[in-house]
Short mmCIF file of C-alpha atoms and ligand atoms in Angstrom, two decimals:
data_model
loop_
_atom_site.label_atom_id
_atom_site.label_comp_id
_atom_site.label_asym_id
_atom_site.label_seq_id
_atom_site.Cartn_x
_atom_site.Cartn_y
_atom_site.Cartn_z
CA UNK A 23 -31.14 -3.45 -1.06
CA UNK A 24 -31.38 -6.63 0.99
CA UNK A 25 -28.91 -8.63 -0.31
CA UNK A 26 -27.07 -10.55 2.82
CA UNK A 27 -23.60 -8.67 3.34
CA UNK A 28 -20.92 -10.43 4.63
CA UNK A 29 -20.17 -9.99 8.37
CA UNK A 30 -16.86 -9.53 10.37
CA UNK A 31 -15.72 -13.13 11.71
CA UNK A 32 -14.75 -11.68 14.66
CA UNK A 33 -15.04 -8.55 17.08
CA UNK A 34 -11.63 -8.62 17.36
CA UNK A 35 -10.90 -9.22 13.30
CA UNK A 36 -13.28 -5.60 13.07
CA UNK A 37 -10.95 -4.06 15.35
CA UNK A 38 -8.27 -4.97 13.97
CA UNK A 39 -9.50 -4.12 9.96
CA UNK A 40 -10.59 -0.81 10.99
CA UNK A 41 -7.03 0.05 12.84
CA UNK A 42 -5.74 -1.70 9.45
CA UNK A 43 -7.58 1.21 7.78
CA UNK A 44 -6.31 3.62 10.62
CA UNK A 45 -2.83 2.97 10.57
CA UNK A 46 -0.98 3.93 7.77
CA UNK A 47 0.58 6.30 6.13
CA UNK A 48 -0.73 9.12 8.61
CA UNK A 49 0.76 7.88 11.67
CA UNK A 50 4.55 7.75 10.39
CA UNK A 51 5.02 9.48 7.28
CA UNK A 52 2.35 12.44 7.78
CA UNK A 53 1.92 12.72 12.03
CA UNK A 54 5.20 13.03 12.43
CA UNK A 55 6.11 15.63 9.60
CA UNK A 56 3.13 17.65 10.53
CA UNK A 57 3.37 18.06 14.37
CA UNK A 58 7.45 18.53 13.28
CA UNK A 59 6.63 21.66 11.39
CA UNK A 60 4.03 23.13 14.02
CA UNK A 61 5.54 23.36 16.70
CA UNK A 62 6.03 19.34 18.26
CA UNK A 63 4.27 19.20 21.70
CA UNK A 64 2.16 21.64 21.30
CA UNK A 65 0.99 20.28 18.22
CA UNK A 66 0.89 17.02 19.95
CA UNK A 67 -1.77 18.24 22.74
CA UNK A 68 -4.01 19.78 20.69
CA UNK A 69 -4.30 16.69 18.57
CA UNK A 70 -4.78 14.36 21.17
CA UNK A 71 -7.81 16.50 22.18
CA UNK A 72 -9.22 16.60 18.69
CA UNK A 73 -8.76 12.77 18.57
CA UNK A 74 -10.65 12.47 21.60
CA UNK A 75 -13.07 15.36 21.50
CA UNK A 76 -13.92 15.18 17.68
CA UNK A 77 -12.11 11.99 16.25
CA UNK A 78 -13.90 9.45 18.58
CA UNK A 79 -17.54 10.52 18.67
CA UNK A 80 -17.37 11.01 14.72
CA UNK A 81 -16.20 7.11 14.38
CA UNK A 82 -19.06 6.06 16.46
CA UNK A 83 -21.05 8.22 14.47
CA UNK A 84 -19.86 6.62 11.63
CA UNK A 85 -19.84 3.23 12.49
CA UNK A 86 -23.42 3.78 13.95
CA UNK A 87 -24.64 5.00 10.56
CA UNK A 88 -22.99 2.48 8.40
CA UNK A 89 -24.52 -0.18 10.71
CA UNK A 90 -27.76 0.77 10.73
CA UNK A 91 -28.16 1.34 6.86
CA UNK A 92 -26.04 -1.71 6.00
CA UNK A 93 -24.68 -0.13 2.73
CA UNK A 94 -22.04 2.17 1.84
CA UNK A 95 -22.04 6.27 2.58
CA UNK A 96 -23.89 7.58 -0.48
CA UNK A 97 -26.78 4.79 -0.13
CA UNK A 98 -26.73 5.47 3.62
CA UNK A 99 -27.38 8.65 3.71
CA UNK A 100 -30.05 8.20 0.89
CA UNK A 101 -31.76 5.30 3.33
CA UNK A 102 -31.32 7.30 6.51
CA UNK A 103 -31.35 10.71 5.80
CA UNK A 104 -35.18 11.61 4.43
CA UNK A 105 -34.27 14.31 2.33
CA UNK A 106 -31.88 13.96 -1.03
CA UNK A 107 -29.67 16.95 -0.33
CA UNK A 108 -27.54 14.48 2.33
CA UNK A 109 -26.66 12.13 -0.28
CA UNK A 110 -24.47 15.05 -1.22
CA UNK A 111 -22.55 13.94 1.77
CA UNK A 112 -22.14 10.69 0.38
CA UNK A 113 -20.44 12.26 -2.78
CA UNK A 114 -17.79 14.73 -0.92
CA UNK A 115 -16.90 11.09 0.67
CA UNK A 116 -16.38 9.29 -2.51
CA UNK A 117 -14.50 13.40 -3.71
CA UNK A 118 -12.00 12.57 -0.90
CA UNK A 119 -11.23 9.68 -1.35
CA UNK A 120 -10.62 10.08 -5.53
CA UNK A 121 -8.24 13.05 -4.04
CA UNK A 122 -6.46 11.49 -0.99
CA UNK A 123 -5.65 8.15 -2.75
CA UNK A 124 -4.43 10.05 -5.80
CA UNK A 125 -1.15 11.50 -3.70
CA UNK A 126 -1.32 8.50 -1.17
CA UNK A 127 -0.05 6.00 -3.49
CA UNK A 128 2.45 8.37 -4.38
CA UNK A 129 3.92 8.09 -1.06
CA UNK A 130 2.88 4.38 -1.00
CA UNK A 131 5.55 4.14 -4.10
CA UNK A 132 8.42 6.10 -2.18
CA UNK A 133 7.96 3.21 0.47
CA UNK A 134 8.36 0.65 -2.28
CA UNK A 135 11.20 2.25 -3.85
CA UNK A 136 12.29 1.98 -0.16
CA UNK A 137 11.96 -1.57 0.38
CA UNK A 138 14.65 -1.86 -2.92
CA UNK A 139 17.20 0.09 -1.50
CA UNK A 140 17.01 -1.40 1.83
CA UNK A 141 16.90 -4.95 0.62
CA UNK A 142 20.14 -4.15 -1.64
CA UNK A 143 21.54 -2.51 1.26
CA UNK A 144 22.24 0.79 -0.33
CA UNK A 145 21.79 2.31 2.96
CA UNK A 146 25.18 0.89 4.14
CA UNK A 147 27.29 2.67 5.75
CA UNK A 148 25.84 6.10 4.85
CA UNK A 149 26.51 9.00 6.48
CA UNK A 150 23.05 10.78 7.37
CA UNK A 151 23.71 13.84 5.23
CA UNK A 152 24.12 11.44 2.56
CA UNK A 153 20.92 8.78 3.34
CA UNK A 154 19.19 12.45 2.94
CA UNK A 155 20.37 13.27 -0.11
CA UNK A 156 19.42 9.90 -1.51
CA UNK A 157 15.61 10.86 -0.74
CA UNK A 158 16.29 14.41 -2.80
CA UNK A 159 17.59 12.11 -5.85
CA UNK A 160 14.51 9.92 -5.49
CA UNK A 161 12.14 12.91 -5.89
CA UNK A 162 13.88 13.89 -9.04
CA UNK A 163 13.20 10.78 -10.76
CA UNK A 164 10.14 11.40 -12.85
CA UNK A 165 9.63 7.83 -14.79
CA UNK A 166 10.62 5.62 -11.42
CA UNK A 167 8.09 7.75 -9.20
CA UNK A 168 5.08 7.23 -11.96
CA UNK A 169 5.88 3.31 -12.11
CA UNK A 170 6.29 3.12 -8.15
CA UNK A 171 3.02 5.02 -7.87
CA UNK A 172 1.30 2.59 -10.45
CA UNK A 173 2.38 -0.35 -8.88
CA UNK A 174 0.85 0.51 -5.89
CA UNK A 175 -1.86 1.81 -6.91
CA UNK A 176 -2.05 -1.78 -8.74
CA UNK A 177 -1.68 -3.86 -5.76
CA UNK A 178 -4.67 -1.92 -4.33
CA UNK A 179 -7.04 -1.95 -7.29
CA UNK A 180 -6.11 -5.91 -7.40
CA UNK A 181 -7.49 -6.45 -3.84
CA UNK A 182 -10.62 -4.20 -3.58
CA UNK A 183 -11.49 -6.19 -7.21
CA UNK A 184 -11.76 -9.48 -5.34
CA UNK A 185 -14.13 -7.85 -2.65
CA UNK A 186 -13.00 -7.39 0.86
CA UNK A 187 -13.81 -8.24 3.34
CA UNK A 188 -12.51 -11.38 4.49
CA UNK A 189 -9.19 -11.30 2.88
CA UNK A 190 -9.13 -7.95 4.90
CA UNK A 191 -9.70 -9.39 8.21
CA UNK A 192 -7.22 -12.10 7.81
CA UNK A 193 -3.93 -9.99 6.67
CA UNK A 194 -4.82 -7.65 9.57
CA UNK A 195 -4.53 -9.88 12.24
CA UNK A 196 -1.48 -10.76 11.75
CA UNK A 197 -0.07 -7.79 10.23
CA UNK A 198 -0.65 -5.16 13.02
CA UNK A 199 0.38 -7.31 15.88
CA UNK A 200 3.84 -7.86 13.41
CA UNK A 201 4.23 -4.23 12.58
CA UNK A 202 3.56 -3.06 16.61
CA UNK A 203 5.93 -5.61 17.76
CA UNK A 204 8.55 -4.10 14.88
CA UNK A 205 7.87 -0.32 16.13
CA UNK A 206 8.42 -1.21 19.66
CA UNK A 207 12.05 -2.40 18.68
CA UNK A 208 12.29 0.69 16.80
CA UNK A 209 11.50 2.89 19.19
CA UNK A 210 13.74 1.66 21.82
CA UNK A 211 16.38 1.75 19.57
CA UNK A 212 15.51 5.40 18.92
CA UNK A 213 15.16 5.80 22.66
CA UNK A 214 18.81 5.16 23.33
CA UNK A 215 20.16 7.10 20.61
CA UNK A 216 22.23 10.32 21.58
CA UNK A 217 19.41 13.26 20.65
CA UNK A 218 16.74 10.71 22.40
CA UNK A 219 16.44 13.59 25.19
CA UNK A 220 15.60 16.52 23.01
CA UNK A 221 13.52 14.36 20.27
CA UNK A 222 11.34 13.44 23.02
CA UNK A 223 11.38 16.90 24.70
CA UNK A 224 10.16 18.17 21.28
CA UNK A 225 7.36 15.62 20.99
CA UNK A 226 5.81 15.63 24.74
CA UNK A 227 6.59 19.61 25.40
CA UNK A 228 4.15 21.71 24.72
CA UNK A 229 5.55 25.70 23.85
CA UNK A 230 2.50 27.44 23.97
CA UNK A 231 3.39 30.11 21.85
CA UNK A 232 3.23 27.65 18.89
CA UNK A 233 -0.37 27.14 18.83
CA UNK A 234 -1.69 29.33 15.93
CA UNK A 235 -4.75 28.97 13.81
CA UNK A 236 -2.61 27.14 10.93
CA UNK A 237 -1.58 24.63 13.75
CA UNK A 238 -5.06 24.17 14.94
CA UNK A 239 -6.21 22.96 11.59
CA UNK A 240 -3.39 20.70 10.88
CA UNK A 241 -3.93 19.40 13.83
CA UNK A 242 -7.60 18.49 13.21
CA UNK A 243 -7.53 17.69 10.09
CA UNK A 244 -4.59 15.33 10.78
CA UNK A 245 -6.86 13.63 13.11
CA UNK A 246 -8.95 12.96 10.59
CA UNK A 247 -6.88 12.08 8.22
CA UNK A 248 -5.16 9.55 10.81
CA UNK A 249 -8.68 8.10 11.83
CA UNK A 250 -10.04 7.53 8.88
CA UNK A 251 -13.05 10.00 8.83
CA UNK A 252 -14.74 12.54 7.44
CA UNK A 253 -15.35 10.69 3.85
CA UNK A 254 -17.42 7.33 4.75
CA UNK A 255 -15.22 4.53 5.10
CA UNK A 256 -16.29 3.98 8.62
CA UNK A 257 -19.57 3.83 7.06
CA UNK A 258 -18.39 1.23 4.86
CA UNK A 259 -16.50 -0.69 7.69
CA UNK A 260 -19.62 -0.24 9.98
CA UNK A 261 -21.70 -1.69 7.42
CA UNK A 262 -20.31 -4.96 7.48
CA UNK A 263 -20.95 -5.55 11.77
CA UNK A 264 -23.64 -6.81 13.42
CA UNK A 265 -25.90 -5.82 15.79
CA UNK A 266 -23.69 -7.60 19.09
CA UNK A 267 -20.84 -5.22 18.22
CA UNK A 268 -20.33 -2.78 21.42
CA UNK A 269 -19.56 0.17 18.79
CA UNK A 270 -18.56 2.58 21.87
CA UNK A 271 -15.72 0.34 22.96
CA UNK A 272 -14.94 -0.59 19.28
CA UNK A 273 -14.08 2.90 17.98
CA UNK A 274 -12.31 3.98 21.28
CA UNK A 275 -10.20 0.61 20.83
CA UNK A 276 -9.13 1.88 17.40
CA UNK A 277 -8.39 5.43 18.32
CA UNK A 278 -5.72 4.25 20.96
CA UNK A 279 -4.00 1.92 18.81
CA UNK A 280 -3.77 4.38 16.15
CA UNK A 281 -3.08 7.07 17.80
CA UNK A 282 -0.36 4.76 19.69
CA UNK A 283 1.37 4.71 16.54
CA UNK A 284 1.16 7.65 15.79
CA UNK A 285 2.94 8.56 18.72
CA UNK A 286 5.50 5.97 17.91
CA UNK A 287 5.91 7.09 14.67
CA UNK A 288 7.12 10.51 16.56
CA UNK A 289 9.23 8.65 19.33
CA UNK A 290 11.52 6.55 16.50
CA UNK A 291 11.81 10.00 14.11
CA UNK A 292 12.64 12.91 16.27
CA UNK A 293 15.33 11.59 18.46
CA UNK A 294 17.32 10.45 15.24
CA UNK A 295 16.68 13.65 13.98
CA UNK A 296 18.04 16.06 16.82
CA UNK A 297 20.74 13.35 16.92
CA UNK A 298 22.18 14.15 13.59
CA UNK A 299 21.40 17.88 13.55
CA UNK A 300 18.27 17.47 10.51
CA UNK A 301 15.73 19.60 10.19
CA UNK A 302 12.11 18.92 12.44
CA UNK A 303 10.28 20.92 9.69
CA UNK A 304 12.31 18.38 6.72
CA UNK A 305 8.34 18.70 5.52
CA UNK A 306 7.20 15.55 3.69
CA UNK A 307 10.88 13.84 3.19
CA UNK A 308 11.22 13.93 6.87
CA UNK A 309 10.46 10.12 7.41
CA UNK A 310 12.28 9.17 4.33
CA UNK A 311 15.44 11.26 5.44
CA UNK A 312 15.23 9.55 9.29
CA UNK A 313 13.76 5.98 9.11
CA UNK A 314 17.38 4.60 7.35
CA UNK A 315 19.66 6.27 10.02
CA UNK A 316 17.47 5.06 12.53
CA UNK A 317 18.28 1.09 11.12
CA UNK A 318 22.20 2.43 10.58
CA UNK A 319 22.67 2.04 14.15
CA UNK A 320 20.32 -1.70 15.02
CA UNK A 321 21.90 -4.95 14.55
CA UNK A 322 20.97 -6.47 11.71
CA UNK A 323 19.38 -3.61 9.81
CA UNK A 324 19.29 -4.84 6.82
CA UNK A 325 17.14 -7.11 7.29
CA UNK A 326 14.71 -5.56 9.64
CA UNK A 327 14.77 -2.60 7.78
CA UNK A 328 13.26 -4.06 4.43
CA UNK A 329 10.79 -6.07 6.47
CA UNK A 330 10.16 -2.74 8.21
CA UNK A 331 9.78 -1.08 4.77
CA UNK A 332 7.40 -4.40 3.71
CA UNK A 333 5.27 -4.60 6.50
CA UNK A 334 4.70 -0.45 5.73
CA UNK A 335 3.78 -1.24 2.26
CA UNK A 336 0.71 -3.67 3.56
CA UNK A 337 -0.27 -1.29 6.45
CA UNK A 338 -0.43 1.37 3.53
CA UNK A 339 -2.21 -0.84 1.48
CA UNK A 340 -4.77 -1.53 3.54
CA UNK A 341 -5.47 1.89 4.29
CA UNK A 342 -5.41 2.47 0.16
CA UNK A 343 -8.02 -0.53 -0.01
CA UNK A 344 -10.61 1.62 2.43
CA UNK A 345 -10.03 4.70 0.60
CA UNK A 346 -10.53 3.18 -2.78
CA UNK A 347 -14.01 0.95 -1.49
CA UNK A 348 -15.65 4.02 -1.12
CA UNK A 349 -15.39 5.30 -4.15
CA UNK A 350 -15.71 1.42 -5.78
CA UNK A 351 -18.69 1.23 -3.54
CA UNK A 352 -20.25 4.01 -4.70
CA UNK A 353 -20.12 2.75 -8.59
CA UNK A 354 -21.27 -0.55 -7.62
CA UNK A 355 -23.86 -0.07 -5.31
CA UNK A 356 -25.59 3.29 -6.86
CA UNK A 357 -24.84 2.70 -10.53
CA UNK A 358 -24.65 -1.01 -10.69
CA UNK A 359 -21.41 -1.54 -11.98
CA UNK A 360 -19.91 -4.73 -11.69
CA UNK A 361 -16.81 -4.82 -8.95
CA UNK A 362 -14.05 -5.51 -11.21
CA UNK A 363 -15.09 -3.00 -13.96
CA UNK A 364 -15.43 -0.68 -11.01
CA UNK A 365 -12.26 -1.18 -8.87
CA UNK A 366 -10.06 -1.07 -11.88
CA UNK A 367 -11.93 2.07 -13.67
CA UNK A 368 -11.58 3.64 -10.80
CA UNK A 369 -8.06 2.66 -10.15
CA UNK A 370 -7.18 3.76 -13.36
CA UNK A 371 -8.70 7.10 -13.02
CA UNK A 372 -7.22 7.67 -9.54
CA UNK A 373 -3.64 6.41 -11.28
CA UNK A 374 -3.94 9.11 -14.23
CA UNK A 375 -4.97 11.93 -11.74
CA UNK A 376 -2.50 10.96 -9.55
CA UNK A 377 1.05 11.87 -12.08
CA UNK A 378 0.51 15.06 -11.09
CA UNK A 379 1.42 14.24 -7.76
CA UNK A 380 4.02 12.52 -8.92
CA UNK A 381 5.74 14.92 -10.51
CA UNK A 382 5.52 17.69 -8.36
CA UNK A 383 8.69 17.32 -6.90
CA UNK A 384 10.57 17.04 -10.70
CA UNK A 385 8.72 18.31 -14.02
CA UNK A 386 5.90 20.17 -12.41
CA UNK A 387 7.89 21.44 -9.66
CA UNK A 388 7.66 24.97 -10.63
CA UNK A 389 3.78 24.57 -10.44
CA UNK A 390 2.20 25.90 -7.27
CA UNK A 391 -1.53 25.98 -6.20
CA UNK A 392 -2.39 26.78 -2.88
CA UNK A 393 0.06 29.68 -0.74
CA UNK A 394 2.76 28.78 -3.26
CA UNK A 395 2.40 25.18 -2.32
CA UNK A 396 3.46 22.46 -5.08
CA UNK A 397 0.71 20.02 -6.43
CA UNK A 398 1.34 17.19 -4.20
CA UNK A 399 0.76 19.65 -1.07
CA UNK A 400 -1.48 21.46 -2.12
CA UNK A 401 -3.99 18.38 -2.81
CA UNK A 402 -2.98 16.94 0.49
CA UNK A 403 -3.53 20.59 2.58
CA UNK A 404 -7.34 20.54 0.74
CA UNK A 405 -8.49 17.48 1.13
CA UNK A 406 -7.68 16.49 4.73
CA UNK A 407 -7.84 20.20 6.30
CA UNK A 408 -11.03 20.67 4.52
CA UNK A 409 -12.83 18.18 2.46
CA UNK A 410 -12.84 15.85 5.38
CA UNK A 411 -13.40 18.25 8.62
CA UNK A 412 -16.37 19.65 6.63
CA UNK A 413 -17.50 15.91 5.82
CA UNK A 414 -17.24 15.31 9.31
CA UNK A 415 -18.94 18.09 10.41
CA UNK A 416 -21.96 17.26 8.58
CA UNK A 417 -21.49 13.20 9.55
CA UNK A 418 -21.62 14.60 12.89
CA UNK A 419 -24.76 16.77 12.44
CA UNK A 420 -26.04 14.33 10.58
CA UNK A 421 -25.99 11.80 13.27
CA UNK A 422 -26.75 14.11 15.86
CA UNK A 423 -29.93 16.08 14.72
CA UNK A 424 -31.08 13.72 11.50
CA UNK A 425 -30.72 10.28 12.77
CA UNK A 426 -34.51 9.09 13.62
CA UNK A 427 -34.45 7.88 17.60
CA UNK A 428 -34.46 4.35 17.12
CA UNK A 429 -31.46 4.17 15.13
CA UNK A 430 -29.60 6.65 17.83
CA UNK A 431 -30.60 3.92 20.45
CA UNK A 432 -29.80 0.87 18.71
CA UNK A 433 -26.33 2.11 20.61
CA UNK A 434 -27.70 1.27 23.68
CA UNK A 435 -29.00 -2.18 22.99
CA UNK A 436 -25.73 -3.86 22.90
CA UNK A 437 -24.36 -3.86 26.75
CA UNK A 438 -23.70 0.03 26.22
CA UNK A 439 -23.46 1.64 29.57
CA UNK A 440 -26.49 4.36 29.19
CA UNK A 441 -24.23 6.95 30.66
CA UNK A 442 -21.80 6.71 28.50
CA UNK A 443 -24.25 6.75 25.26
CA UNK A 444 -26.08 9.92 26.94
CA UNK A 445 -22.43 11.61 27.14
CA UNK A 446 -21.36 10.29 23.08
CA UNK A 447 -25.12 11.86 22.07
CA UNK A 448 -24.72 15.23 23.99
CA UNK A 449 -20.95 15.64 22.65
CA UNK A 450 -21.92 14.78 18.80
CA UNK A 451 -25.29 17.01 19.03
CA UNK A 452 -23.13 20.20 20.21
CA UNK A 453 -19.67 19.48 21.22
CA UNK A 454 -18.19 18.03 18.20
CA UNK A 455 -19.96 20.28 15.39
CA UNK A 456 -19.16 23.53 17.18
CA UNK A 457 -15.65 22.20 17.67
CA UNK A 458 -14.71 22.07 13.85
CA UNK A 459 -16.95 24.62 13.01
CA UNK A 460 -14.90 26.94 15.20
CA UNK A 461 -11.79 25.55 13.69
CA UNK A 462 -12.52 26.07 10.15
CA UNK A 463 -13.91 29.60 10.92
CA UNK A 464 -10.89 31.28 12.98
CA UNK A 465 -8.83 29.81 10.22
CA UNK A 466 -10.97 31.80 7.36
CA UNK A 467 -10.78 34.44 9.27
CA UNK A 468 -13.78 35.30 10.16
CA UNK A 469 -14.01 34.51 13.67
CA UNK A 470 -10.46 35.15 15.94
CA UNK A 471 -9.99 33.10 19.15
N1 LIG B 528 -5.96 6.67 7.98
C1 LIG B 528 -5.09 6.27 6.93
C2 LIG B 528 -3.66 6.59 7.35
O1 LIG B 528 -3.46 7.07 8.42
C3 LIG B 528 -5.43 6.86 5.60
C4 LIG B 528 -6.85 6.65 5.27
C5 LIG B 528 -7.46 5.48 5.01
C6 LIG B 528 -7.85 7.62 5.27
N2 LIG B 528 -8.79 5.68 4.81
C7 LIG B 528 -9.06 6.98 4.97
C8 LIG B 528 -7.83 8.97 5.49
C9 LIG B 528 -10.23 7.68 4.93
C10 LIG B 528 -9.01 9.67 5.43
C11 LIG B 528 -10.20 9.05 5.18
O2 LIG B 528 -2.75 6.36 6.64
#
């Protein structure tokens, strides 16, 4: 239980890792989709409040947790929590994760098979009825999606076998300063494309009358999925800091650089896609059916589109690797396995349950689980609507009511302004819980707002 864990080089290099865990997938292949089938600005508000009003305190929380304990969610909650029922916490953590990173890599393939296409410039010259149809062909390819989804899967296994955390910190330093500097281009290009007017008018616009229970959820639950929450791997990334680390500051530092991507992610897609007449709701194709008209009309798009489509891969990865450590973390640290016999059991495992996902959109198509939902969507709508928002709201009370005193202050012992840790402790305690506990209940139902 003591054995010396490896510590973040830098407060900056944590940062940066845990926005490398952040941004991913969810900022510009799932935020934008999302908030383009409910309704755009209005979706938009309502998840910038659950970003700040539940998103933030619940990465402090988890930070604060994983610090304390130094070990990964299911041991944490063993060490800190008194009672063996929240370990139980711990294992709907390591659940999600299994789950998410099953369909993730899935869409982590798509972006390779992305990366081909762009690099052989098959994008050329395409008119954007046809750069959409060469998405729909994709999706029909059973064999190609498996082996995309395997090799990424691969690449992820491969890393989180070596151990972490210092390879971690390095690639994320200089990949997310790389990959803002390429969205920035992006956007302005976007900006200055004819629908640029309306996409943004979509985005920043809230029409009330959109907000509906459904929305509410998605909106949450995105903001969880986009923060990386609700399963543990804060806890994980908090369990490598020390005690110096201003976690307040930290967390809030990652929230508005992911959440500035996110936002990105929505400024480069729906301008293109009021430009050429497409579909907002496109559902989970949308960024695949935009990002390649977007590069049709940039110099040299080519080549920044396949180092676009590269640098996507590695911020995908490294949101893979977090998902994937808690569930390694969990076979090494509670049932002693070694890490390479756990990261690539595991991997393989996640791979099989994963085909599925796969082939949703081709042989399985005609399968449908939840509200006539394929496989792939249906996973996706469970995990991160409710697997995470309920494992946040018991982080949350967790933190709030369980935590013994001393490890609620060691928040204050590191330059935290007292105010501000008497505002985070009154907003976990009530504010937070009630919030996603009134979510998840108007949406069942049983309570109407
Ligand atoms: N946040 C990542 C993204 O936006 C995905 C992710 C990584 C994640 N780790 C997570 C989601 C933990 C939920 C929980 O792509």
């Amino acid at each position: 239980m003591n054995r010396p864990r490896e510590l973040w080089m830098t407060r900056i290099g944590f940062v940066f890792a845990a926005a490398g865990s952040a941004i991913g997938l969810g900022n510009l292949w799932r935020f934008p989709y999302i908030a383009g089938t409910y309704g755009g600005g209005a979706f938009v508000l309502i998840y910038l409040l659950a970003v700040i009003a539940i998103g933030l305190p619940i990465m402090v929380a988890e930070l604060l947790i994983g610090r304390s304990a130094q070990l990964s969610p299911v041991g944490a909650f063993t060490r800190l929590g008194k009672n063996k029922w929240w370990k139980i916490v711990g294992w709907l953590g390591v659940a999600s994760g299994f789950v998410i990173l099953s369909y993730y890599c899935v869409v982590g393939g798509w972006i390779i098979d992305y990366i081909v296409k762009s690099s052989l410039n098959l994008f050329h010259g395409r008119s954007p009825a046809e750069i959409e149809g060469m998405f729909d062909i994709l999706l029909k390819n059973p064999l190609l999606l498996v082996f995309y989804h395997a090799l990424f899967l691969l690449l992820t296994t491969y890393i989180v076998s070596r151990g972490i955390s210092m390879g971690i910190e390095r690639w994320n330093n200089i990949l997310i300063p790389v990959l803002f500097g390429l969205l920035l281009l992006l956007t302005i290009n976007s900006l200055f494309s004819p629908g640029a007017r309306e996409g943004i008018k979509f985005l920043f616009h809230p029409d009330f009358s959109k907000i509906t229970p459904a929305a509410i959820l998605e909106a949450m639950g995105q903001a969880f999925f986009s923060l990386s929450l609700g399963m543990g791997a804060m806890i994980t990334y908090g369990s490598y800091l020390d005690r110096d680390t201003n976690l307040m500051n930290s967390a809030a530092e990652v929230c508005v650089l992911d959440t500035i991507v996110a936002l990105m992610g929505g400024m480069i897609i729906f301008p293109v896609v009021f430009s050429y007449g497409l579909a907002p709701s496109a559902g989970p194709g949308l960024f695949f059916k935009t990002l390649p008209v977007a590069f049709s009309f940039l110099p040299g798009g080519r080549l920044v589109a396949t180092l676009f489509f590269i640098l996507l891969v590695f911020a995908a990865v490294t949101s893979a690797i977090s998902l994937l450590e808690v569930v390694v973390s969990y076979f090494i640290d509670e049932r002693k396995w070694g890490r390479k016999k756990a990261a690539f059991l595991v991997g393989f495992a996640i791979f099989l349950f994963g085909v599925p996902s796969a082939l949703s959109s081709n042989l399985l198509k005609d399968v449908t689980l939840l509200k006539g939902m394929n496989i792939f969507s249906s996973l996706d709508f469970l995990a991160t609507n409710y697997m995470l928002t309920i494992g946040g709201l018991l982080i949350a009370l967790f933190c709030g009511w369980f935590l013994s005193r001393k490890t609620m202050e060691e928040m204050t012992i590191n330059g935290n302004n007292l105010f501000l840790y008497r505002i985070w402790r009154f907003v976990i305690r009530y504010i937070t819980p009630l919030a996603v506990l009134l979510v998840l209940l108007q949406k069942t139902g049983i309570i109407a707002i």
